[in-house]
CSV table of C-alpha atoms and ligand atoms in Angstrom, one decimal:
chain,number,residue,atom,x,y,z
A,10,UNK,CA,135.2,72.7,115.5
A,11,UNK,CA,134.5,76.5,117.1
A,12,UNK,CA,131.0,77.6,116.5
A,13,UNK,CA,130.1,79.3,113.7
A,14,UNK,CA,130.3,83.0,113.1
A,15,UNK,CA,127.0,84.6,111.2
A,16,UNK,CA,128.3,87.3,108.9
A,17,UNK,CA,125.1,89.4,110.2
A,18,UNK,CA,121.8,88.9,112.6
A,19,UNK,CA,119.6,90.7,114.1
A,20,UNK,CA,119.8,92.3,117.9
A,21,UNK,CA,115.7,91.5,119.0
A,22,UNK,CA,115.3,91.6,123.1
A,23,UNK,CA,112.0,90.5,125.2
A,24,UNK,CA,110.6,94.5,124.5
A,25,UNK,CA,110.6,93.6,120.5
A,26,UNK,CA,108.8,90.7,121.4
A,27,UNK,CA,106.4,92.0,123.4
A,28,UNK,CA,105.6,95.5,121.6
A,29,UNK,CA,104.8,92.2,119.0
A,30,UNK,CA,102.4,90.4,121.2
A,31,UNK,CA,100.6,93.3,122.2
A,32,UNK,CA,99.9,93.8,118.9
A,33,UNK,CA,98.6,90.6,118.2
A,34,UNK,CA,95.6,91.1,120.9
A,35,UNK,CA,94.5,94.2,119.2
A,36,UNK,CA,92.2,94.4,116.0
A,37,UNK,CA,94.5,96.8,114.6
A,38,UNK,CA,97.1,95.1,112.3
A,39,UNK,CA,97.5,97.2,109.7
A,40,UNK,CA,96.9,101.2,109.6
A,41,UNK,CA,96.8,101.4,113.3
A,42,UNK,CA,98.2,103.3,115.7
A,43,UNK,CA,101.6,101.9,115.6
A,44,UNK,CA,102.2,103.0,112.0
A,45,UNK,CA,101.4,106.6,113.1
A,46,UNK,CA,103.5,105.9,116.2
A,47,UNK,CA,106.4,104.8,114.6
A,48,UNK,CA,106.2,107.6,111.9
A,49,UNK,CA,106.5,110.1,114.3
A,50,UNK,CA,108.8,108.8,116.6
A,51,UNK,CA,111.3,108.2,113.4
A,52,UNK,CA,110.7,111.9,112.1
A,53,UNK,CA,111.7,112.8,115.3
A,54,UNK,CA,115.1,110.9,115.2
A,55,UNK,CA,116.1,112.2,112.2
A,56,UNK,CA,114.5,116.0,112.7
A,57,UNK,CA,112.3,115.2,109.7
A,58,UNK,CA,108.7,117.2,109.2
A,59,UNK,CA,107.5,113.5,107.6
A,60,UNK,CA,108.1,110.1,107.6
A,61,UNK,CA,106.6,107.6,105.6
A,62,UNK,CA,106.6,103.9,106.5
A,63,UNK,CA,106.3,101.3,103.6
A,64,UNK,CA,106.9,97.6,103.3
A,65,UNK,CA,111.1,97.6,102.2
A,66,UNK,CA,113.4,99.9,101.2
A,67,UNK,CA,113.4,99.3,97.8
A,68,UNK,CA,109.5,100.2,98.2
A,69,UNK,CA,110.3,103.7,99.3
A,70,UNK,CA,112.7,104.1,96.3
A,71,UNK,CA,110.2,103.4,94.2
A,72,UNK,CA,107.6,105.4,95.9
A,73,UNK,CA,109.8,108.4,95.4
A,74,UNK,CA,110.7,108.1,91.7
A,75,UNK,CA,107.1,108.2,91.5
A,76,UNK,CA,106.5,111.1,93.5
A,77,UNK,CA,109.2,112.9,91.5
A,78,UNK,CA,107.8,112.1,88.4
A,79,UNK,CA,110.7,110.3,87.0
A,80,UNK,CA,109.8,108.4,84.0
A,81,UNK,CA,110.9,107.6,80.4
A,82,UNK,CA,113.0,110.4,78.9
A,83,UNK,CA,114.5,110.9,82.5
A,84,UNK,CA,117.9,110.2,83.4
A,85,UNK,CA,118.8,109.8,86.7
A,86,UNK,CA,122.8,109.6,88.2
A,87,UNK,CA,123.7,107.2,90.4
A,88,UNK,CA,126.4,105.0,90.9
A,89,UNK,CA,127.1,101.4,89.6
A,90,UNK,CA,128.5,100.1,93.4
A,91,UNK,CA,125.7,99.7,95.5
A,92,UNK,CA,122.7,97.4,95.9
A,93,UNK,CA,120.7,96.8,92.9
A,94,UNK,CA,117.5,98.6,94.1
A,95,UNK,CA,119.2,101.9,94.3
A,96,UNK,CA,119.2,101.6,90.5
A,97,UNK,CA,116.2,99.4,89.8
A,98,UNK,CA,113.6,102.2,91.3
A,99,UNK,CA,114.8,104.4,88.5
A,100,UNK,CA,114.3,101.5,85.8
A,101,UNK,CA,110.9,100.1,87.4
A,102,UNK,CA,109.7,103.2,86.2
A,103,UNK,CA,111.3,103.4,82.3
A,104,UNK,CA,113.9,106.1,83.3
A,105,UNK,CA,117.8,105.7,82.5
A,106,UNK,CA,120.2,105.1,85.5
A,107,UNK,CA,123.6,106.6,84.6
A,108,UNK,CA,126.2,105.7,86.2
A,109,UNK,CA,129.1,107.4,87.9
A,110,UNK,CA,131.8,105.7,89.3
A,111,UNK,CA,133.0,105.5,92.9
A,112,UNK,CA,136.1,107.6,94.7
A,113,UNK,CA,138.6,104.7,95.4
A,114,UNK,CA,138.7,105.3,98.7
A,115,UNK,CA,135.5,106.2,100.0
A,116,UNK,CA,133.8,103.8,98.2
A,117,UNK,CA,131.0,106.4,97.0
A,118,UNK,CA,129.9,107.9,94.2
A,119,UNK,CA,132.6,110.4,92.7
A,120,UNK,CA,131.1,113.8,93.3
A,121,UNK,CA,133.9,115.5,91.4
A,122,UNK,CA,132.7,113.1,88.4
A,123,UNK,CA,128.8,113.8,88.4
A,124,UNK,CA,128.8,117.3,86.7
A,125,UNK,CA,130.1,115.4,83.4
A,126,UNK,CA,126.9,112.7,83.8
A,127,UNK,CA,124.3,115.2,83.8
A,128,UNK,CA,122.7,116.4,80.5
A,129,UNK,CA,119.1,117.9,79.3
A,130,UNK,CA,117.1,114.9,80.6
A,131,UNK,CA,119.0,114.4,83.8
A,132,UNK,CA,115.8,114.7,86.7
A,133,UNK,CA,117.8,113.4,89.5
A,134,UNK,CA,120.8,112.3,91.4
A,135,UNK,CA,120.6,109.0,94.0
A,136,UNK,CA,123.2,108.9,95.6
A,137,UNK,CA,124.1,106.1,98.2
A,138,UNK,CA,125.4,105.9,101.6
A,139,UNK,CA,127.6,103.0,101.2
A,140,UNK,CA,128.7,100.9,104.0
A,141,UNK,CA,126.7,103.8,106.3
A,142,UNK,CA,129.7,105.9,104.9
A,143,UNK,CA,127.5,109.1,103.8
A,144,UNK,CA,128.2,110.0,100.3
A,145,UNK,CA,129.6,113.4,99.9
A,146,UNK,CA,126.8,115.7,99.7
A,147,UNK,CA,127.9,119.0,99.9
A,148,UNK,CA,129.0,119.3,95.9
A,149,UNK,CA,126.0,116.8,95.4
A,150,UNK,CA,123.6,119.8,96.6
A,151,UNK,CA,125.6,122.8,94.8
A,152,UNK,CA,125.2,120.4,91.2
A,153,UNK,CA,121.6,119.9,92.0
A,154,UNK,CA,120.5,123.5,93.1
A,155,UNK,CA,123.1,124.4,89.7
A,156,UNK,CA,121.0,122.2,87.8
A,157,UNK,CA,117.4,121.9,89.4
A,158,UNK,CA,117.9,118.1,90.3
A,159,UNK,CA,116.0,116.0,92.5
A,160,UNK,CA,117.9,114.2,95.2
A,161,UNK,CA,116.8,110.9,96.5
A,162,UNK,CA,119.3,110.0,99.2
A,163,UNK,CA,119.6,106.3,99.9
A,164,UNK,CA,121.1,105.9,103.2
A,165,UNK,CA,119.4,102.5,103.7
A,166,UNK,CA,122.8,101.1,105.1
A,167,UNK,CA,123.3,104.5,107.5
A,168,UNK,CA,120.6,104.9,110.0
A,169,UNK,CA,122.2,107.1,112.7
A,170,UNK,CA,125.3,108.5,110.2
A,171,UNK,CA,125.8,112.1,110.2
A,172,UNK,CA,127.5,114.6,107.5
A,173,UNK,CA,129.1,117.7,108.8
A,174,UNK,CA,126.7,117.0,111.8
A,175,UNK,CA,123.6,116.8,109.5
A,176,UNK,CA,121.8,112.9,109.6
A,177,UNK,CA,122.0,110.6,106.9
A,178,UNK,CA,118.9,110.9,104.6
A,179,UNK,CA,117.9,114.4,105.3
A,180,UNK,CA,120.9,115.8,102.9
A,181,UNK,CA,118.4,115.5,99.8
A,182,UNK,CA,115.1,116.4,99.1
A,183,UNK,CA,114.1,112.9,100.4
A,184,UNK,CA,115.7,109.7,102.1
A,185,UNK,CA,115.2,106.1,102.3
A,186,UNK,CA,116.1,103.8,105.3
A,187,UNK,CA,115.5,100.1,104.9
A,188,UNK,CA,114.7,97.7,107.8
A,189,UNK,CA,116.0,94.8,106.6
A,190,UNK,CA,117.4,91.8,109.3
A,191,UNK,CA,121.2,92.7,108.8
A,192,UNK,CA,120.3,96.6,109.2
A,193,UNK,CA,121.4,99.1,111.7
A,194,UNK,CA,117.5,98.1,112.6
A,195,UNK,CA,115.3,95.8,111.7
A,196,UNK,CA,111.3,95.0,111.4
A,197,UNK,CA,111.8,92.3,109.4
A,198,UNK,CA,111.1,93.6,106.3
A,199,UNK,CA,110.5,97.3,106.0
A,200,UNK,CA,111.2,100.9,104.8
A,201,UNK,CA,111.2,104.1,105.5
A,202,UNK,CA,111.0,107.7,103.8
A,203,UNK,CA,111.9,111.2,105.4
A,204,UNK,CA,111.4,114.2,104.2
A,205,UNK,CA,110.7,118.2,104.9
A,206,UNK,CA,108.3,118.1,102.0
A,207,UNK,CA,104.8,117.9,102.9
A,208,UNK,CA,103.1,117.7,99.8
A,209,UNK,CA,105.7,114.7,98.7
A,210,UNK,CA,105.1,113.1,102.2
A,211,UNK,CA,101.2,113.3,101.3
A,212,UNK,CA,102.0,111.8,97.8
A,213,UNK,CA,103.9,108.9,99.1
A,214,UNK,CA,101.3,107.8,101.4
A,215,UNK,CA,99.0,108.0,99.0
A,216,UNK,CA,101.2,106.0,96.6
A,217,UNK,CA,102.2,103.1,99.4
A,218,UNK,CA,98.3,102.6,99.7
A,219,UNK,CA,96.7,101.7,96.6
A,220,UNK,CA,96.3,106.0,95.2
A,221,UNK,CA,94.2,106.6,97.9
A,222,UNK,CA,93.6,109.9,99.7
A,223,UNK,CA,93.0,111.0,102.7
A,224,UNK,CA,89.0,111.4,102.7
A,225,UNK,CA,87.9,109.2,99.7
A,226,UNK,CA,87.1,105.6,101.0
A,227,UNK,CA,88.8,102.4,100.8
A,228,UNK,CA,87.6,102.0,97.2
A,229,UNK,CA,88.7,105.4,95.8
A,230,UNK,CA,91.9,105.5,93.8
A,231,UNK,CA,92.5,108.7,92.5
A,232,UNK,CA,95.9,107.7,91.2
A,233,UNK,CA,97.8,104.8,90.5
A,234,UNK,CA,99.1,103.1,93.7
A,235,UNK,CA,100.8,99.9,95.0
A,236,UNK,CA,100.1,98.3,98.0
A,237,UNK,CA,103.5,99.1,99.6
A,238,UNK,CA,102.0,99.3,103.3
A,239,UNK,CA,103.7,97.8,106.5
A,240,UNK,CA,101.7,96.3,109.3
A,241,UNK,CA,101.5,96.9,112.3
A,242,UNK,CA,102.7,94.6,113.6
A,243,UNK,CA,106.3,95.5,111.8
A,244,UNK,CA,105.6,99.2,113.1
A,245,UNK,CA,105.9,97.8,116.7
A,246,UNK,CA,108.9,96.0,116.4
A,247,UNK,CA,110.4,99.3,114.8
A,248,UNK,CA,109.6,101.6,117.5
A,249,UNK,CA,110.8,98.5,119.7
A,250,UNK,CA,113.5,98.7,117.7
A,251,UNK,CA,114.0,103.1,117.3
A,252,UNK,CA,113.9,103.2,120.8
A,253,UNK,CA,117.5,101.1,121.3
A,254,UNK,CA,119.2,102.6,118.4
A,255,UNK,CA,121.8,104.5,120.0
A,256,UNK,CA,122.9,101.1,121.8
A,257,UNK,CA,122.8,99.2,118.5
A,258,UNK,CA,124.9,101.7,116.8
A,259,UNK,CA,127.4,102.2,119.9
A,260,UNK,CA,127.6,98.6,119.5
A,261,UNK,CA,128.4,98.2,115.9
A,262,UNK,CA,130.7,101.3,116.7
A,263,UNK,CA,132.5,99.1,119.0
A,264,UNK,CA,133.0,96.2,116.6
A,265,UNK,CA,134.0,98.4,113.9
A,266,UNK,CA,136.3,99.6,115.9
A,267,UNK,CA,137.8,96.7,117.6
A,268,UNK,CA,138.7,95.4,113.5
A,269,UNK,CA,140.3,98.9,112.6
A,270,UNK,CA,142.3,98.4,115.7
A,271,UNK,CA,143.3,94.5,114.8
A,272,UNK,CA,143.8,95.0,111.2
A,273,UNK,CA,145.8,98.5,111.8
A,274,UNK,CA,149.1,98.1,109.9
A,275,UNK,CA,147.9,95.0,107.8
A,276,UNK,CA,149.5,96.4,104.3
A,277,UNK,CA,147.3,93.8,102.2
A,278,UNK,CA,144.2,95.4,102.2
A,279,UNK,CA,142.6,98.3,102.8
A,280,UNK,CA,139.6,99.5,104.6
A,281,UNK,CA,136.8,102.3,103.6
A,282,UNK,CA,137.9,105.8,104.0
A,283,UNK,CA,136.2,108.3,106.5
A,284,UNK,CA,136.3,111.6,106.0
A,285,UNK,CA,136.1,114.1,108.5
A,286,UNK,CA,133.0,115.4,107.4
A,287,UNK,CA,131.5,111.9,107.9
A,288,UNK,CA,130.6,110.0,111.6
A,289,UNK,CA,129.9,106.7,110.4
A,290,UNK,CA,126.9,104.3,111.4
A,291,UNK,CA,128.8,101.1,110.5
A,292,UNK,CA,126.1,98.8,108.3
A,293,UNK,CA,128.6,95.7,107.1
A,294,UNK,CA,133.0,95.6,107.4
A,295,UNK,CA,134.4,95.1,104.5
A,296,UNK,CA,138.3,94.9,103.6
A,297,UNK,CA,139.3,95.1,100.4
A,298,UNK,CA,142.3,93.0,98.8
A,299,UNK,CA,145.6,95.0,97.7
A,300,UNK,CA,145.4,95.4,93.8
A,301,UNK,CA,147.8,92.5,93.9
A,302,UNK,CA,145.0,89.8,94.6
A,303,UNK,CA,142.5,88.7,91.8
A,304,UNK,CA,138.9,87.9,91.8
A,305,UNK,CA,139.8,84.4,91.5
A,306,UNK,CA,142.5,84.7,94.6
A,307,UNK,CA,139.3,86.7,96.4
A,308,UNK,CA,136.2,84.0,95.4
A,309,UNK,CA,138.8,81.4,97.2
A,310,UNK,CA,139.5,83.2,100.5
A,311,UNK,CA,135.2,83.7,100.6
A,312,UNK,CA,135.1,79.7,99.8
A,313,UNK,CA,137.8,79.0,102.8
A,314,UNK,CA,136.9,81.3,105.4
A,315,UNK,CA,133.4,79.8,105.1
A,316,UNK,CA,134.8,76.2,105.4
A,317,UNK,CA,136.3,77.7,108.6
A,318,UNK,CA,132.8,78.6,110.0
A,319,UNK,CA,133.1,82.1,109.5
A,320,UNK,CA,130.0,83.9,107.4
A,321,UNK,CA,131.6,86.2,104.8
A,322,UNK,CA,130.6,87.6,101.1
A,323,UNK,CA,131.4,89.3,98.2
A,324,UNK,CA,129.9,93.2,98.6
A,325,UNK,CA,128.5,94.6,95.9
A,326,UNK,CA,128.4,92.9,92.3
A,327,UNK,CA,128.1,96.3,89.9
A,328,UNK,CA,125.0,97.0,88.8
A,329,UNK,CA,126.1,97.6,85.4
A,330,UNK,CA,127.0,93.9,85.1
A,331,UNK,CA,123.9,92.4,86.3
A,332,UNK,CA,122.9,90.2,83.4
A,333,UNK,CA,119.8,92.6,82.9
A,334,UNK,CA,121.9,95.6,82.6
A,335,UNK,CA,124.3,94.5,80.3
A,336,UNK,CA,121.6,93.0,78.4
A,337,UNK,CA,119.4,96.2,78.4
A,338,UNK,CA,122.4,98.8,77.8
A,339,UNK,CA,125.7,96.4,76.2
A,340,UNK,CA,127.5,97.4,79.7
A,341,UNK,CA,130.9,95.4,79.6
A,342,UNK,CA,133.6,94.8,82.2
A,343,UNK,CA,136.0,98.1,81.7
A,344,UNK,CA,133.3,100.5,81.9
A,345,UNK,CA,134.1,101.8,85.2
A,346,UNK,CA,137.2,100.6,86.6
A,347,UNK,CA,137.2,102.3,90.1
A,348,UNK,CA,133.9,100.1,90.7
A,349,UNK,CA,134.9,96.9,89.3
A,350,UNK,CA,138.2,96.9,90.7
A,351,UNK,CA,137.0,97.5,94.5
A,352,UNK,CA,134.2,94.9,94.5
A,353,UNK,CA,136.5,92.2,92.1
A,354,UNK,CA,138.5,91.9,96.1
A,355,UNK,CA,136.0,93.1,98.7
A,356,UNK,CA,135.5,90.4,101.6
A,357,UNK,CA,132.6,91.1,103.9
A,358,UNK,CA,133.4,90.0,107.5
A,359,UNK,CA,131.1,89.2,110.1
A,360,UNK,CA,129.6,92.2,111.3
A,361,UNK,CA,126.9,92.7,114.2
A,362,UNK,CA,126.2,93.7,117.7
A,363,UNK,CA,127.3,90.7,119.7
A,364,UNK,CA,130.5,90.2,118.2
A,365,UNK,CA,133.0,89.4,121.1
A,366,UNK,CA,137.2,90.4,120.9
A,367,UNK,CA,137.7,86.9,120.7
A,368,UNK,CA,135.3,86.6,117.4
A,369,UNK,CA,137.0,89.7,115.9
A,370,UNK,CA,140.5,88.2,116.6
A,371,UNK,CA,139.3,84.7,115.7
A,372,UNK,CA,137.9,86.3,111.9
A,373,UNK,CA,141.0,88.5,111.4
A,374,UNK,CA,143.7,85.4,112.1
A,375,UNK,CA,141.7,83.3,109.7
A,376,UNK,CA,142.2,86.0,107.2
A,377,UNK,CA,145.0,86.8,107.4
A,378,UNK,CA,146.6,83.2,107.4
A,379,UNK,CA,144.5,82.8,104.0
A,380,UNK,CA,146.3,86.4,102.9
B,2,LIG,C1,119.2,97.4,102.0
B,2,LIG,C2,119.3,98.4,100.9
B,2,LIG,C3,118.1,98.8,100.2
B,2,LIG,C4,116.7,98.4,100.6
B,2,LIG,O1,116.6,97.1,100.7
B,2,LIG,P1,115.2,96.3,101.0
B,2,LIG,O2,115.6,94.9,101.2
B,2,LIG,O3,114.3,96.6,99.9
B,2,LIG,O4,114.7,96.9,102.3
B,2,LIG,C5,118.3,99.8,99.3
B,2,LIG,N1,119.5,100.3,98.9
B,2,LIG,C6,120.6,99.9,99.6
B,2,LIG,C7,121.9,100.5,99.2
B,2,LIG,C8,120.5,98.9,100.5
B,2,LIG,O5,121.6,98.4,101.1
C-alpha cells in the first residue's frame, strides 16, 4: 500500500521551532514583544498602517463587526459559499447575513448580483476570497462608496493574493487573514486584521483585550471586550513563519500548477476561474464534477479516493443549509442554485508545499479512474 497523502499540513522548519524556544526562556508570553513584532512586520507585508493580531480568524471577524457597529437591524451581504465564520461574525452579533450567490466560474460572490441585495438596513458587504481567488472588488468598492457600506474583506484563504496588483485584504476598509494549520501560514491557531484605519485599529485592540485602553490598567474595561489575544508564543512562530512566505506561496504556486498542467484537457470537471485581474495565492485545489455527476456520485469518489490513501473533502457545505440557518431563516435547497450546484460536486485534493510530481500524478490517476 503507497503511503498516505494528507489533503493539507503545515510547512514548520528548525527557525519556527526555535523563534518557539526562545520564547519559552523569556517571561514574556503574552503581550510581549513578539506580538508587536509580528504586527509590524505583517503591516509591512501587506503595506497596511495597522495590523491587529488576535487568537483565529473567525476572532478578527468578529472583532470587526464590532468595531463597525453592526448589530440587530443591520444587514450585512455576503455569500452563502464560503466557511461558516464569514457569516457567523455577522450573526454572533444579531445582524442578518444576506446572501448572494456565487459567479459559476470564479466561485465568488456575484458582484453583478449584490446591488439587488442591498436595501435601507444593509451596513456592510463581506466578501470572501475563496480558494485565495480574490473576489472581485472593483464593483464591490463603487456599490459601497454608492451606498456608504462597510467592507470587511475576508481573504483568510489568500495571504500573498493580489487584485489588479493591490494585496488581498487591503481592498476594503478592513481584512482578516487566519493562521490556521492548512493556511498559506500558520501559528497554530491565529488571526489577523489589517487596516489603513487608525482609530478602527485602536478599537480592535481594545476589543481583542477584554475593552481595555491603552493607559487604564489591567482592571479597566471601558467597553465590552473578549479575550481574543494571541500569545506570544504564536506571534513567534508567525514572524517565523511571515518571514518564508514568499517560498510557501512559490511552493503552493508550483503544486497548483503542476495539477492545472495534469488535469489540462480533462473535460469532466472543471477548475476555479482566474481572472486576469487576479494573481492567485493558492489556499486548497479543488475540481469540480461536470453537471453530469450527482452529490451521491461525488460523496462516493470522497469515500474511494480516501480508501486509496489519498486525503480529500467536500469544500464548502452552504451556509444557508447549515441546520442553524435553515432553522433560524426557513433556507431550503433551491435558494441559490449557482452555490449549491458547485459545492453538491466539489472534491478537494491534497494540496500543500511538499507535494512531489509523483504525488500529483499519483492523486490525479486515482481520480480520474474513479471519474
Ligand atoms: C480559515 C477561514 C476563516 C478563519 O478561520 P479560523 O479557523 O477562525 O482561523 C474565516 N473565513 C474563511 C473563509 C476561512 O477559510
Amino acid at each position: 500500500m503507497p503511503e498516505r497523502i494528507p489533503l493539507a499540513r503545515p510547512n514548520i522548519t528548525q527557525a519556527e521551532i526555535d523563534a518557539v524556544v526562545a520564547v519559552l526562556q523569556t517571561p514574556n508570553l503574552s503581550l510581549g514583544p513578539k506580538l508587536t513584532e509580528f504586527e509590524r512586520a505583517f503591516a509591512d507585508y501587506c503595506g497596511t498602517n495597522e495590523a491587529v493580531a488576535c487568537s483565529s480568524g473567525t476572532a478578527g471577524l468578529h472583532i470587526l463587526t464590532r468595531a463597525y457597529g453592526l448589530s440587530p437591524g443591520n444587514e450585512v451581504v455576503t455569500t452563502p459559499f464560503s466557511f461558516v465564520a464569514s457569516a457567523n461574525c455577522a450573526l454572533i452579533e444579531g445582524a442578518i447575513p444576506v446572501f448572494v450567490d456565487v459567479d459559476p466560474h470564479t466561485w465568488n460572490i456575484d458582484a453583478t448580483r449584490i446591488e439587488a441585495a442591498v436595501t435601507t438596513k444593509t451596513k456592510a458587504i463581506i466578501p470572501v476570497d475563496v480558494f485565495g481567488n480574490v473576489a472581485d472588488m472593483s464593483p464591490i468598492e463603487t456599490l459601497a462608496r454608492t451606498h456608504n457600506l462597510r467592507v470587511i474583506e475576508d481573504s483568510c484563504e489568500a495571504l500573498g493574493a493580489r487584485y489588479r496588483g493591490r494585496p488581498a485584504g487591503t481592498l476594503g476598509d478592513a481584512g482578516v487573514f487566519g493562521f490556521y494549520p492548512n493556511k498559506q501560514m500558520t501559528t497554530g491557531e491565529g488571526g489577523m486584521i489589517i487596516t489603513d484605519d487608525g482609530e478602527i485599529a485602536r478599537l480592535c485592540r481594545s476589543l481583542r483585550n477584554q475593552g481595555r485602553d491603552g493607559g487604564g490598567g489591567w482592571l479597566a474595561h471601558p467597553r465590552l471586550g473578549y479575550n481574543y489575544r494571541l500569545s506570544d508564543i504564536n506571534c513567534a512562530l508567525g514572524i517565523a513563519q511571515l518571514a518564508r512566505i514568499d517560498e510557501l506561496i512559490a511552493q503552493r504556486c508550483r503544486v497548483l500548477s503542476a495539477y492545472q498542467t495534469r488535469l489540462s484537457g480533462e473535460r469532466r470537471i472543471a477548475l476555479q476561474r482566474l481572472t486576469p485581474e487576479v494573481e492567485i495565492s493558492p489556499f486548497v485545489f479543488v475540481v469540480r464534477l461536470a453537471d453530469a455527476y450527482t452529490q451521491n456520485d461525488r460523496d462516493r469518489i470522497l469515500c474511494e479516493l480516501d480508501d486509496r490513501g489519498i486525503g480529500c473533502s467536500n469544500y464548502f457545505t452552504p451556509i444557508h443549509l447549515q441546520p442553524f440557518y435553515r432553522e433560524r431563516f426557513g433556507y431550503k435547497p433551491g435558494d441559490f442554485p449557482v452555490c449549491e450546484g458547485l459545492a453538491q460536486r466539489t472534491v478537494a485534493l491534497p494540496f500543500h508545499h511538499e507535494l512531489t510530481e509523483h504525488d500529483i500524478d499519483r492523486v490525479c490517476h486515482e481520480l480520474q479512474a474513479l471519474l
